[in-house]
Coordinates of C-alpha atoms in Angstrom, one line a residue:
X1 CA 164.6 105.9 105.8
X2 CA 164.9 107.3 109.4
X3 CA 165.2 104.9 112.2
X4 CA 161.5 106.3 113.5
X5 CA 159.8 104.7 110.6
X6 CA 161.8 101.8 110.3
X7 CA 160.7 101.1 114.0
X8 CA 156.8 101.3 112.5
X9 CA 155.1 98.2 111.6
X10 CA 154.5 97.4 107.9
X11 CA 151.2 96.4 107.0
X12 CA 151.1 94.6 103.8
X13 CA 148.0 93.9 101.5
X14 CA 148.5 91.2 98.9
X15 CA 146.3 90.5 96.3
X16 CA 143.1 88.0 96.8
X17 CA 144.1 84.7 94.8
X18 CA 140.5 82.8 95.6
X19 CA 138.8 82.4 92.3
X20 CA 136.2 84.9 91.6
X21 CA 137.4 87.0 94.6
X22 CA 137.6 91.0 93.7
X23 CA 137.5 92.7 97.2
X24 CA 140.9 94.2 98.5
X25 CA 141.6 94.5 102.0
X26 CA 142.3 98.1 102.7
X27 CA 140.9 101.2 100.1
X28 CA 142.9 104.6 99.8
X29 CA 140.5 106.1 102.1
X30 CA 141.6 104.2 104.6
X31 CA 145.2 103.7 103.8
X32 CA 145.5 107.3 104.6
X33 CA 144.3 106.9 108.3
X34 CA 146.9 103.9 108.9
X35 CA 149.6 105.9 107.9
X36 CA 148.0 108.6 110.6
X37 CA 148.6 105.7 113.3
X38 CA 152.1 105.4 113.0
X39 CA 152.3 102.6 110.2
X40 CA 153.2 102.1 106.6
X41 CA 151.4 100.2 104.1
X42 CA 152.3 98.1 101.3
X43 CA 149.8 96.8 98.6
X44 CA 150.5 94.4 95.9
X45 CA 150.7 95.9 92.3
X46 CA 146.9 95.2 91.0
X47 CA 145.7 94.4 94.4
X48 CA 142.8 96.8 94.2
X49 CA 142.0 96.9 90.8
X50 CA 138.4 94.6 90.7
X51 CA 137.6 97.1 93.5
X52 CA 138.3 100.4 91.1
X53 CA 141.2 101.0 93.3
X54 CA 144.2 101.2 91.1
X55 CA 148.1 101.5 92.1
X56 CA 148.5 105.4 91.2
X57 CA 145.4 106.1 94.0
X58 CA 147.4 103.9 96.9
X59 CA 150.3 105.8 96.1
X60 CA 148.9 109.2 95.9
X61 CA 147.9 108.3 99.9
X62 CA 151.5 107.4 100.8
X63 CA 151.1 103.6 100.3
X64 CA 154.2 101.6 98.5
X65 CA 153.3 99.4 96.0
X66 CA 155.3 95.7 96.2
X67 CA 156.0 94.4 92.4
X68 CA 156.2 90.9 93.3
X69 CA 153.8 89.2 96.1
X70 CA 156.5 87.2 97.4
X71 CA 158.6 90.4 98.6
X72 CA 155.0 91.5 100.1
X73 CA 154.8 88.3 102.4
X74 CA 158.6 88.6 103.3
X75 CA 158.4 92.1 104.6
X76 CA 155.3 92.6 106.1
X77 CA 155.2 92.5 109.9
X78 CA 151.0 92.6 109.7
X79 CA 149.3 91.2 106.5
X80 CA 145.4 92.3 105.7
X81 CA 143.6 89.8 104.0
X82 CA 140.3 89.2 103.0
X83 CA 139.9 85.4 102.0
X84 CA 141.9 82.8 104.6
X85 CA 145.6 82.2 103.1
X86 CA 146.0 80.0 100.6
X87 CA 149.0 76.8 101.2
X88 CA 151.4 79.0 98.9
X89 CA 151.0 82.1 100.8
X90 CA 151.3 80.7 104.1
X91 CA 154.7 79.1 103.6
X92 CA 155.4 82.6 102.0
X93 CA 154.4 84.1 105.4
X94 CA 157.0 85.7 107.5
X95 CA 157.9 84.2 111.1
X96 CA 156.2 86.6 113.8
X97 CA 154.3 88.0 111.5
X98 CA 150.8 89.0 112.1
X99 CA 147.9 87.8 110.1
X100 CA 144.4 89.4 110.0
X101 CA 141.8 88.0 108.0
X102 CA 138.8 85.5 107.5
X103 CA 139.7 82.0 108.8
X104 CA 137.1 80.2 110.2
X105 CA 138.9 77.7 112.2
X106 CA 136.3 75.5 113.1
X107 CA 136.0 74.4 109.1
X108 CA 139.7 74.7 108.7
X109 CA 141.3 72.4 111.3
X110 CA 144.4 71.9 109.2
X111 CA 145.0 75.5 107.7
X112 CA 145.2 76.3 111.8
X113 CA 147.5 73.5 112.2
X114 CA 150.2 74.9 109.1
X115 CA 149.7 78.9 110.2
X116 CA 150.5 77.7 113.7
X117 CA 153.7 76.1 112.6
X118 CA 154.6 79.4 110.8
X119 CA 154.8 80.9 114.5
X120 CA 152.2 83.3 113.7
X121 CA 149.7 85.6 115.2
X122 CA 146.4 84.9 113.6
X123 CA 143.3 87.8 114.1
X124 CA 140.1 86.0 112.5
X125 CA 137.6 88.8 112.0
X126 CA 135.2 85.7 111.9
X127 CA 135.7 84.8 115.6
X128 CA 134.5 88.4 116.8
X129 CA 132.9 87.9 120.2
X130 CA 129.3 90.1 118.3
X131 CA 127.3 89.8 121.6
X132 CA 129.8 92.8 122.7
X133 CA 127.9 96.2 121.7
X134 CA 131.9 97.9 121.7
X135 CA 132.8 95.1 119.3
X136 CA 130.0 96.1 116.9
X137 CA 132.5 99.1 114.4
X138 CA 135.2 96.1 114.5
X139 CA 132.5 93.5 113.1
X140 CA 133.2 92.5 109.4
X141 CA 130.5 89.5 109.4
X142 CA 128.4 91.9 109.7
X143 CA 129.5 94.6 107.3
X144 CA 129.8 92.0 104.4
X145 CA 126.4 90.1 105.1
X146 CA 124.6 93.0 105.0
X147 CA 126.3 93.7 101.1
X148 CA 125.2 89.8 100.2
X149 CA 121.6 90.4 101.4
X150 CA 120.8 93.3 99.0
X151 CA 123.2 92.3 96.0
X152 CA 120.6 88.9 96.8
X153 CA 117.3 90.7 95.7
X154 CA 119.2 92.2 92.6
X155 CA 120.4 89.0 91.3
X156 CA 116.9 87.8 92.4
X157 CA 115.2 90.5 90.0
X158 CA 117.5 89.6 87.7
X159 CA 116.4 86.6 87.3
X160 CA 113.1 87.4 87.6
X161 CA 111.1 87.7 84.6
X162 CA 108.6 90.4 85.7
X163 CA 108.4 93.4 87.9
X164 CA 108.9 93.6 91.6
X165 CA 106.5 96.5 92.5
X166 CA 102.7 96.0 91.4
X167 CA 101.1 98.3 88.2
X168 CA 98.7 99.2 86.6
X169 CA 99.1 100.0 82.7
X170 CA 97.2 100.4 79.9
X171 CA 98.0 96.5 78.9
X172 CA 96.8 95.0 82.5
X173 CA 97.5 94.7 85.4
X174 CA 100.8 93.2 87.0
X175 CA 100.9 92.0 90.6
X176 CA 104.0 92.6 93.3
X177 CA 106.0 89.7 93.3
X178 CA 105.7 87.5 96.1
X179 CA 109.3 87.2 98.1
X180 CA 109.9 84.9 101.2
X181 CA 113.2 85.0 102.7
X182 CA 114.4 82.1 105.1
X183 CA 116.1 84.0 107.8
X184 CA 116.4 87.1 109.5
X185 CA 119.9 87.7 110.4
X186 CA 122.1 90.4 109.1
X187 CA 121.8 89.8 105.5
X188 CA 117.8 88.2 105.2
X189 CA 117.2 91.9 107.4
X190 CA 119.1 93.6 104.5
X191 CA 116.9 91.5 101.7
X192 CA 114.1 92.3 103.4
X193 CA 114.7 96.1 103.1
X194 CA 115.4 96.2 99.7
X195 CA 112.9 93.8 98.7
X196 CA 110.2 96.1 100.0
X197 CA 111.9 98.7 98.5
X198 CA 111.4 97.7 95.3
X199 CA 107.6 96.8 96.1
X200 CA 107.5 93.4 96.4
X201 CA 105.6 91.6 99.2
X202 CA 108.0 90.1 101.7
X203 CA 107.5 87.9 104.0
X204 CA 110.0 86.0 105.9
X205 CA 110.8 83.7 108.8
X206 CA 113.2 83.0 111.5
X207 CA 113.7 80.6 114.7
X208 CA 114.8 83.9 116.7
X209 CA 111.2 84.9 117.5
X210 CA 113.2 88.1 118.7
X211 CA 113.4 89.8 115.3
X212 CA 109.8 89.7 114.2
X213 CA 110.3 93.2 114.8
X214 CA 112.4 94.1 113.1
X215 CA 111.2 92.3 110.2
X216 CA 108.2 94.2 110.6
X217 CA 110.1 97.4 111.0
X218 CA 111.9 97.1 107.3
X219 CA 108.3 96.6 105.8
X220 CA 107.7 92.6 106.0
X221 CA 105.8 90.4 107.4
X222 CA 106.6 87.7 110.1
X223 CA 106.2 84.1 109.3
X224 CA 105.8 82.3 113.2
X225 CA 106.0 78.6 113.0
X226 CA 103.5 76.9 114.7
X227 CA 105.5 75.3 117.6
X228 CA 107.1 76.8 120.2
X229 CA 110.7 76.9 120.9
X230 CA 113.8 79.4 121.0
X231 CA 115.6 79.8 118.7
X232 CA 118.9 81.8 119.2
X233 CA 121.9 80.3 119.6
X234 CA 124.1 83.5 121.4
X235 CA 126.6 86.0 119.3
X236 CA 123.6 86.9 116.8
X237 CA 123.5 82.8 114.9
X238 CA 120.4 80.7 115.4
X239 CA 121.3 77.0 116.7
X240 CA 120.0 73.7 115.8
X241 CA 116.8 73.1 116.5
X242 CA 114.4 70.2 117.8
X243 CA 113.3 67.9 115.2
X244 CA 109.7 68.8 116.5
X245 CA 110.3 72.2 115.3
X246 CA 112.5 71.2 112.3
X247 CA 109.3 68.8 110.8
X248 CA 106.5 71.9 111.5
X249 CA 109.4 74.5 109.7
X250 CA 109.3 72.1 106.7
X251 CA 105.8 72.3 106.9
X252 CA 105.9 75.9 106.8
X253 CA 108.4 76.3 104.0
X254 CA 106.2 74.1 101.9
X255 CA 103.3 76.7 102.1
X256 CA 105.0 79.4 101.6
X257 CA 107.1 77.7 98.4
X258 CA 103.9 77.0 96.3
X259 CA 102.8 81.0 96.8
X260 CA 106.5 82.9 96.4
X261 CA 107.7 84.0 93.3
X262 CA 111.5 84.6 94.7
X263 CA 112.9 82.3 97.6
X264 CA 115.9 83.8 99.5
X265 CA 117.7 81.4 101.8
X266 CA 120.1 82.9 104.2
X267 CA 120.5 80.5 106.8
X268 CA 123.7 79.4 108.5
X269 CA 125.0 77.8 111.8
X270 CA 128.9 78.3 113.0
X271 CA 131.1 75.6 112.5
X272 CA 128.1 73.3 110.8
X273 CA 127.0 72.4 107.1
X274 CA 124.2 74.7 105.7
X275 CA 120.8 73.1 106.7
X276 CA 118.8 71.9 104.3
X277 CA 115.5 74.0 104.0
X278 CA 114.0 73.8 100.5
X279 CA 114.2 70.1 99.2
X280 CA 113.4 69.2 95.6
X281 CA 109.3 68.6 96.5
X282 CA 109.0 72.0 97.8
X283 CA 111.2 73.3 94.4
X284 CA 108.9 71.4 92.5
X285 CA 105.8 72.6 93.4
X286 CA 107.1 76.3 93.0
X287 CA 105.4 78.3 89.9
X288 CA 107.6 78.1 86.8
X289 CA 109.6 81.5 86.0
X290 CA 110.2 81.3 90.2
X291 CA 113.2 82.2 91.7
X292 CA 115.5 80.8 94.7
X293 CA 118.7 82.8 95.7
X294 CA 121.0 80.5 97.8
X295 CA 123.2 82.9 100.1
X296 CA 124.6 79.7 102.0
X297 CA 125.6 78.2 98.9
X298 CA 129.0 78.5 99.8
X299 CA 128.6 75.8 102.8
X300 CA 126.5 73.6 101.0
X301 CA 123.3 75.3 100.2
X302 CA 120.4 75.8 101.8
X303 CA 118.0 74.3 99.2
X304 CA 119.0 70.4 98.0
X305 CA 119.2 71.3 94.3
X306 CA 121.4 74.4 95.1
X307 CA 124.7 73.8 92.8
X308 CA 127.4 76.2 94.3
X309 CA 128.8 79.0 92.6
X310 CA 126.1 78.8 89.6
X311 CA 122.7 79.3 88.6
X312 CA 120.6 76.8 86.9
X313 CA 117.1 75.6 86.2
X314 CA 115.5 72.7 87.7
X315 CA 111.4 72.3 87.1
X316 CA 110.9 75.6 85.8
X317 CA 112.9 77.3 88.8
X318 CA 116.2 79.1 88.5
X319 CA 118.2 78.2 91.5
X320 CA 121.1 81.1 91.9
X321 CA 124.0 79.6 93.9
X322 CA 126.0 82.1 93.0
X323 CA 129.7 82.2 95.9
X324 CA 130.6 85.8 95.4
X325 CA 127.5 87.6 95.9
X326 CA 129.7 90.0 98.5
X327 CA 132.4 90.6 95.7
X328 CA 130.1 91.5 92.5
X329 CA 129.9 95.0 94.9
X330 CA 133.6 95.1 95.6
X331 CA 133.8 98.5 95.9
X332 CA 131.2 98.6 98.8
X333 CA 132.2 95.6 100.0
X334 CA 135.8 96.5 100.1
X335 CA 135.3 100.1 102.0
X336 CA 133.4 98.8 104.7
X337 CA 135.6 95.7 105.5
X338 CA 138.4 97.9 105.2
X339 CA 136.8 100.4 107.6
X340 CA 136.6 97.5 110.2
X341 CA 140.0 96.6 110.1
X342 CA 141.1 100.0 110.6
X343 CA 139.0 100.0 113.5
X344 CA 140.8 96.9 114.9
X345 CA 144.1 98.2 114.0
X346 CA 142.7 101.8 116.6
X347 CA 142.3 99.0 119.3
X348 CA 145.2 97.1 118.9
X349 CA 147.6 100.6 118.3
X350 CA 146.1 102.8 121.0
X351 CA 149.3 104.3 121.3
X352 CA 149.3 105.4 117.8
X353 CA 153.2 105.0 117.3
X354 CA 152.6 102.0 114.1
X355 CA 153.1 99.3 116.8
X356 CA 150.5 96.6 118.0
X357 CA 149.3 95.0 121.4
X358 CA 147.5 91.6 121.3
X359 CA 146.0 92.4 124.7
X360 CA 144.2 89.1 125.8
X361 CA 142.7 91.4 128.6
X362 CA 140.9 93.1 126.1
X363 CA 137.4 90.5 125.3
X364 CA 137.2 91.8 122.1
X365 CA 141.0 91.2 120.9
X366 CA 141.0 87.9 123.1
X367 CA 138.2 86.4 120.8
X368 CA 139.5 87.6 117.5
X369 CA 143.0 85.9 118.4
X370 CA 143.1 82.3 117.4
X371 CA 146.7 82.0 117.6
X372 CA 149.4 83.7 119.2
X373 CA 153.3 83.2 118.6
X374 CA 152.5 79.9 117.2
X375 CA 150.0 78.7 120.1
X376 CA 146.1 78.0 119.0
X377 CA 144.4 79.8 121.3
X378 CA 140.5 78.9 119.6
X379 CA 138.3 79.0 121.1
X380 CA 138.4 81.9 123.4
X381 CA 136.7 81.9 126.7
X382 CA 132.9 83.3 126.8
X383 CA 133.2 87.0 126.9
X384 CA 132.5 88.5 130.9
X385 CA 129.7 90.6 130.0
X386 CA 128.5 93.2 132.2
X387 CA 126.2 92.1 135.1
X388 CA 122.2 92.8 134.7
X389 CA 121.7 95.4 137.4
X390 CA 118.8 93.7 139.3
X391 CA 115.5 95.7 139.3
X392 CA 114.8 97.6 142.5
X393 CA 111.5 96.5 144.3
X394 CA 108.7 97.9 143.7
X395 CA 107.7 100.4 146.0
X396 CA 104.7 99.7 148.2
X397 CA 101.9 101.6 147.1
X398 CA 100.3 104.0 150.0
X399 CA 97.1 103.4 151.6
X400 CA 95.1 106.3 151.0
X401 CA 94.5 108.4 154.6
X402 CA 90.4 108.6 155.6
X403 CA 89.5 112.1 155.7
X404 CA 89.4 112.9 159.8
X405 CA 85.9 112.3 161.0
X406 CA 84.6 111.0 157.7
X407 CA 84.7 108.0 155.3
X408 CA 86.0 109.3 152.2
X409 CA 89.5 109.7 151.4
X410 CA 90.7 112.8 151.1
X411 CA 92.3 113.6 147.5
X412 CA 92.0 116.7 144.8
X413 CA 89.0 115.1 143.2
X414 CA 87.2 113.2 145.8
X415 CA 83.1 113.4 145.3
X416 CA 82.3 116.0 147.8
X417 CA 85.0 118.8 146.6
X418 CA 83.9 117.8 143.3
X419 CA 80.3 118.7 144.3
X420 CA 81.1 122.3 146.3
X421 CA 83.0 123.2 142.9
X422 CA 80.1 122.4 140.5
X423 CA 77.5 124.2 143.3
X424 CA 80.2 127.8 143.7
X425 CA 80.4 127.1 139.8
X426 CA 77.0 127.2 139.4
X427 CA 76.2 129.9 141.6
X428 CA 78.7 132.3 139.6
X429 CA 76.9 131.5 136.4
X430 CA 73.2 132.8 137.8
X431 CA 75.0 136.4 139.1
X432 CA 76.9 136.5 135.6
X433 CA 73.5 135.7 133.9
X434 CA 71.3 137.8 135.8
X435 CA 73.5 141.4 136.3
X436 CA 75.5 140.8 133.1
X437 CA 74.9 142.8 129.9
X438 CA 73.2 140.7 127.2
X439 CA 76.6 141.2 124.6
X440 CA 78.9 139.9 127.2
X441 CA 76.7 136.9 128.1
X442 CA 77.0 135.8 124.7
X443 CA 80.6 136.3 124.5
X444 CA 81.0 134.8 127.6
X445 CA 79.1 131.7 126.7
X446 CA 81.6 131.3 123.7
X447 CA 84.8 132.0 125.5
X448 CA 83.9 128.9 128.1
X449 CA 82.7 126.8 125.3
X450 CA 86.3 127.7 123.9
X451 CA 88.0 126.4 126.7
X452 CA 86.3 123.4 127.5
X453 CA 86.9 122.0 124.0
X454 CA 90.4 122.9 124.0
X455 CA 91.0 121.7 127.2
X456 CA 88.9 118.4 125.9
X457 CA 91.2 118.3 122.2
X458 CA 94.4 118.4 124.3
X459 CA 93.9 116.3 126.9
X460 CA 92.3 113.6 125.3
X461 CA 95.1 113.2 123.0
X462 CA 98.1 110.6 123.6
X463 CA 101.4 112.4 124.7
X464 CA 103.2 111.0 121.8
X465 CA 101.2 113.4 119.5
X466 CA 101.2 116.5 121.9
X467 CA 104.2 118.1 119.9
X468 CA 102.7 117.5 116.0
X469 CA 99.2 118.5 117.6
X470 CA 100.5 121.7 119.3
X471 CA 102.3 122.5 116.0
X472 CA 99.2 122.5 114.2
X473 CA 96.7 123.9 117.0
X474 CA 99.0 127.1 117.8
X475 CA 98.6 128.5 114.3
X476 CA 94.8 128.5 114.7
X477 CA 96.3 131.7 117.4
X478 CA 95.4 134.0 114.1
X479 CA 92.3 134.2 115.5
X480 CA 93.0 135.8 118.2
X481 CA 95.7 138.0 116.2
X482 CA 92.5 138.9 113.9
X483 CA 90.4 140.0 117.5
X484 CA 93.5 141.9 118.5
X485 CA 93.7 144.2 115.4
X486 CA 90.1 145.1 115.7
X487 CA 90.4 146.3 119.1
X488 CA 93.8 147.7 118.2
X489 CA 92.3 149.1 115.5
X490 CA 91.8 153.0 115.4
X491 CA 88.1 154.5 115.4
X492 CA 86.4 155.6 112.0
X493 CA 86.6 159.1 111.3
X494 CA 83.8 161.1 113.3
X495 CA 83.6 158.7 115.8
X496 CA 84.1 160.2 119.4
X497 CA 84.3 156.7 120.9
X498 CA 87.5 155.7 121.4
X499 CA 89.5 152.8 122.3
X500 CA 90.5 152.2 126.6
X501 CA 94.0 152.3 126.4
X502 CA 94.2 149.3 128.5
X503 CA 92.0 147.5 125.9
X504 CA 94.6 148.9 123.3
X505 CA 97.7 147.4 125.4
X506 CA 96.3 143.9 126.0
X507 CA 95.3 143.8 122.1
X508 CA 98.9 144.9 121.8
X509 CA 100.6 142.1 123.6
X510 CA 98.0 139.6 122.3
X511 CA 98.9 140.4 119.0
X512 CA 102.4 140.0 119.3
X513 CA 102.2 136.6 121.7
X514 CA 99.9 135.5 118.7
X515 CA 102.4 135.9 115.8
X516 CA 105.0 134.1 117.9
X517 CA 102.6 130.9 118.4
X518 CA 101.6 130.9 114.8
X519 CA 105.3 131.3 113.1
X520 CA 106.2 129.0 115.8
X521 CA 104.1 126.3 115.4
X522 CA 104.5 126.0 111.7
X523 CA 108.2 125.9 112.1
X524 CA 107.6 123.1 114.4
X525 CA 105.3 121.4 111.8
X526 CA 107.8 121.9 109.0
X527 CA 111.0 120.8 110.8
X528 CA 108.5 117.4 111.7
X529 CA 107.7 116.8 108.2
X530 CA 111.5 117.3 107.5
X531 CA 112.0 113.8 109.7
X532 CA 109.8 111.8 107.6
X533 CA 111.0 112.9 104.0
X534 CA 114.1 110.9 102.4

């Protein structure tokens, strides 16, 4: 080993020892680009093997593989970690070492207290600062919430004893399951979509009034309780709310339980117990064969008869509690939380020389870093966000200038202008209709018909559509291609009338101005209808 890589940082990624817990910190994929930054990587033998990662593909990357987990610990001057360290494995933990992983201080006062003693750096991914847009590709709640929302609806359906989408069959008919979700954060957003997806009727409700939206958007509809307060509690959570609101949400959920087939509860405040949205009545009333999945089972459940980390049955409704929705997809799961710790690891090793810089100048880093060299520093300062640039004022609006001499304003359409047009107009029209030949009155009847309802089609249409209207309106230009080639046209044989040549040169250009309008507007048409297809 030459002294340049033993001057690089060794990440190390044990295997998860929670019960139940299959995710692996880092994948191959990724393994590959750490090694790009300067570092080397060390997974535990077995590590990635729930996640379909197995030894022989970490080491085909460049990644050693440790035998023994307690050599891992030892040696590892940064440690990737899914689940918060167990009591074993930080007394296995190497002084100075650096620890990135889910923590969640405020529920784990003590496990703060003994990584602290260690002398430690701890990175929770938890603690993220989210109301930062540049913190968004570091953001692992995210990642993982939005994997539990859609592994929700397939444990839902599976659960389920009929079809989500509605049909029609020879037997009967069967209608679309009925699915409210309590919640529209990350993960009730991703239930949502794949909800609809399946065909089922969603509907689903929130205290952020902000994301009816985008509730909306994914093919629900919004649930508003009737009473008025906000709801968001900053960094993407909802926050406690009145017990006004809290008694007509109750009221709400009540309604909604006796018509929903599937119930999915995704509600959550930092640092506080689950609240308690579904109680035993509103389970009760609830159709038998009904479903409730209970995403905040983990902190105590959502619904009062939740039992975490199983599903039961409790008057005719299955109640899934199930802990590790995020790990029965560990392979997803795992890639995408690996991907945001290799983004960290970009910000932390700009340098890209496999060494690290807890820069507390940095908002981001500052509100990941819970403890540094031993010292708690949780809870970060709020983040400085950029300043709201204030609107400029608006402009006063002109007083029109009086014509000189006369009371009207003067402007392009004012009444009298609009009056000498019409009267030269109609003058033109009488010397066109009286000196004209009868064949090119007609024709010119038509051609001004022509252009007032073109002119009327266009205009009259919102700008929003001009493009897929143009599209459309520019093939009807065969018609004039059509015109063109008759006048183009050679004369029949015997006939000494022939052609102007100007006439032939205009039909000429027409012709070809016409075939670039038609191809052209249905490659416009086709490349639109590309957009909408999946």
């Amino acid at each position: 080993m030459n002294g340049e890589q033993r001057m690089s940082l060794l990440i190390g990624v044990p295997r998860e020892v929670f019960a139940g817990e299959k995710r692996v910190a880092t994948v191959p994929e990724v393994v590959e680009k750490l090694i790009k930054l300067g570092f080397r990587v060390v997974v535990e033998t077995g590590a990635g093997a729930a996640a379909n990662c197995d030894d022989d593909t970490y080491r085909a990357v460049g990644a050693e593989i440790a035998e023994r987990a307690a050599k891992l610990w030892a040696s590892a001057d940064i440690v990737f970690k899914v689940r918060a360290p167990s009591d074993e494995e930080v007394a296995s933990m190497r002084e100075g070492c650096t620890l990135i992983s889910f923590i969640w201080p405020a529920q784990n006062p003590e496990l703060m207290q003994k990584l602290a003693a260690r002398k430690v750096t701890v990175l929770a991914m938890d603690a993220l600062p989210r109301q930062l847009s540049r913190a968004q590709k570091m953001d692992a709640l995210t990642s993982q919430a939005g994997v539990a929302g859609y592994r929700a609806v397939i444990e839902a359906a599976n659960a389920f004893g009929r079809f989500f989408n509605g049909q029609i069959t020879a037997a009967g008919k069967v209608p679309p399951a009925k699915v409210f979700i309590a919640g529209a954060g990350v993960a009730g957003l991703a239930a949502i979509g794949a909800a609809a997806g399946l065909g089922a009727v969603v509907r689903a409700n929130d205290t952020r009034a902000e994301v009816a939206d985008q509730v909306k958007s994914l093919g629900g509809e919004f649930v508003k309780v009737d009473y008025e307060e906000e709801g968001s509690g900053g960094g993407g959570y909802a926050k406690v709310m009145s017990e006004g609101f809290q008694q007509a949400q109750r009221e709400m959920y009540a309604r909604e339980a006796k018509q929903a087939d599937i119930i999915i509860t995704t509600a959550l405040i930092p640092g506080k117990p689950a609240p308690k949205l579904i109680t035993a009545e509103m389970v009760q009333s609830m159709k038998p064969g009904s479903v409730i999945v209970d995403m905040a089972a983990e902190q105590g459940g959502n619904c009062e008869l939740t039992v975490p980390g199983e599903a039961v049955v409790r008057h005719g409704v299955t109640i899934v509690g199930y802990t590790d929705l995020v790990s029965r997809l560990a392979k997803q799961s795992s890639t995408l939380y690996a991907t945001n710790l290799f983004r960290l690891t970009e910000e932390l090793c700009k340098t890209k020389d496999g060494k690290i810089d807890v820069n507390f100048e940095d908002d981001a880093i500052r509100g990941l870093t819970v403890i540094k060299d031993g010292e708690i520093t949780w809870p970060a300062p709020a983040p400085k966000l950029p300043a709201v640039a204030a609107k400029p004022a608006a402009a006063p609006v002109p007083v029109a200038k009086k014509a000189h001499g006369h009371g009207e304003p003067s402007g392009p359409m004012a009444a009298k202008t609009m009056a000498i047009i019409f009267g030269v107009a109609a003058v033109l029209f009488w010397l066109i209709g009286a000196y004209a030949p009868a064949a090119f009155l007609g024709h010119f009847t038509v051609f001004v018909l022509a252009c007032f309802i073109g002119y009327m089609v266009v205009w009259n249409v919102k700008p929003a559509l001009h493009t897929p209207l143009m599209s459309v309106t520019n093939a009807v230009s065969s018609i004039i291609a059509i015109g063109a080639l008759v006048q183009i046209a050679p004369p029949e044989a015997g006939s000494i009338v022939r052609p102007d040549e100007v006439i032939r040169w205009f039909a000429l250009g027409a012709i070809v101005l016409a075939t670039i309008n038609m191809f052209g507007g249905f490659a416009v048409t086709q490349r639109m209808l590309e957009m909408f297809r999946k």
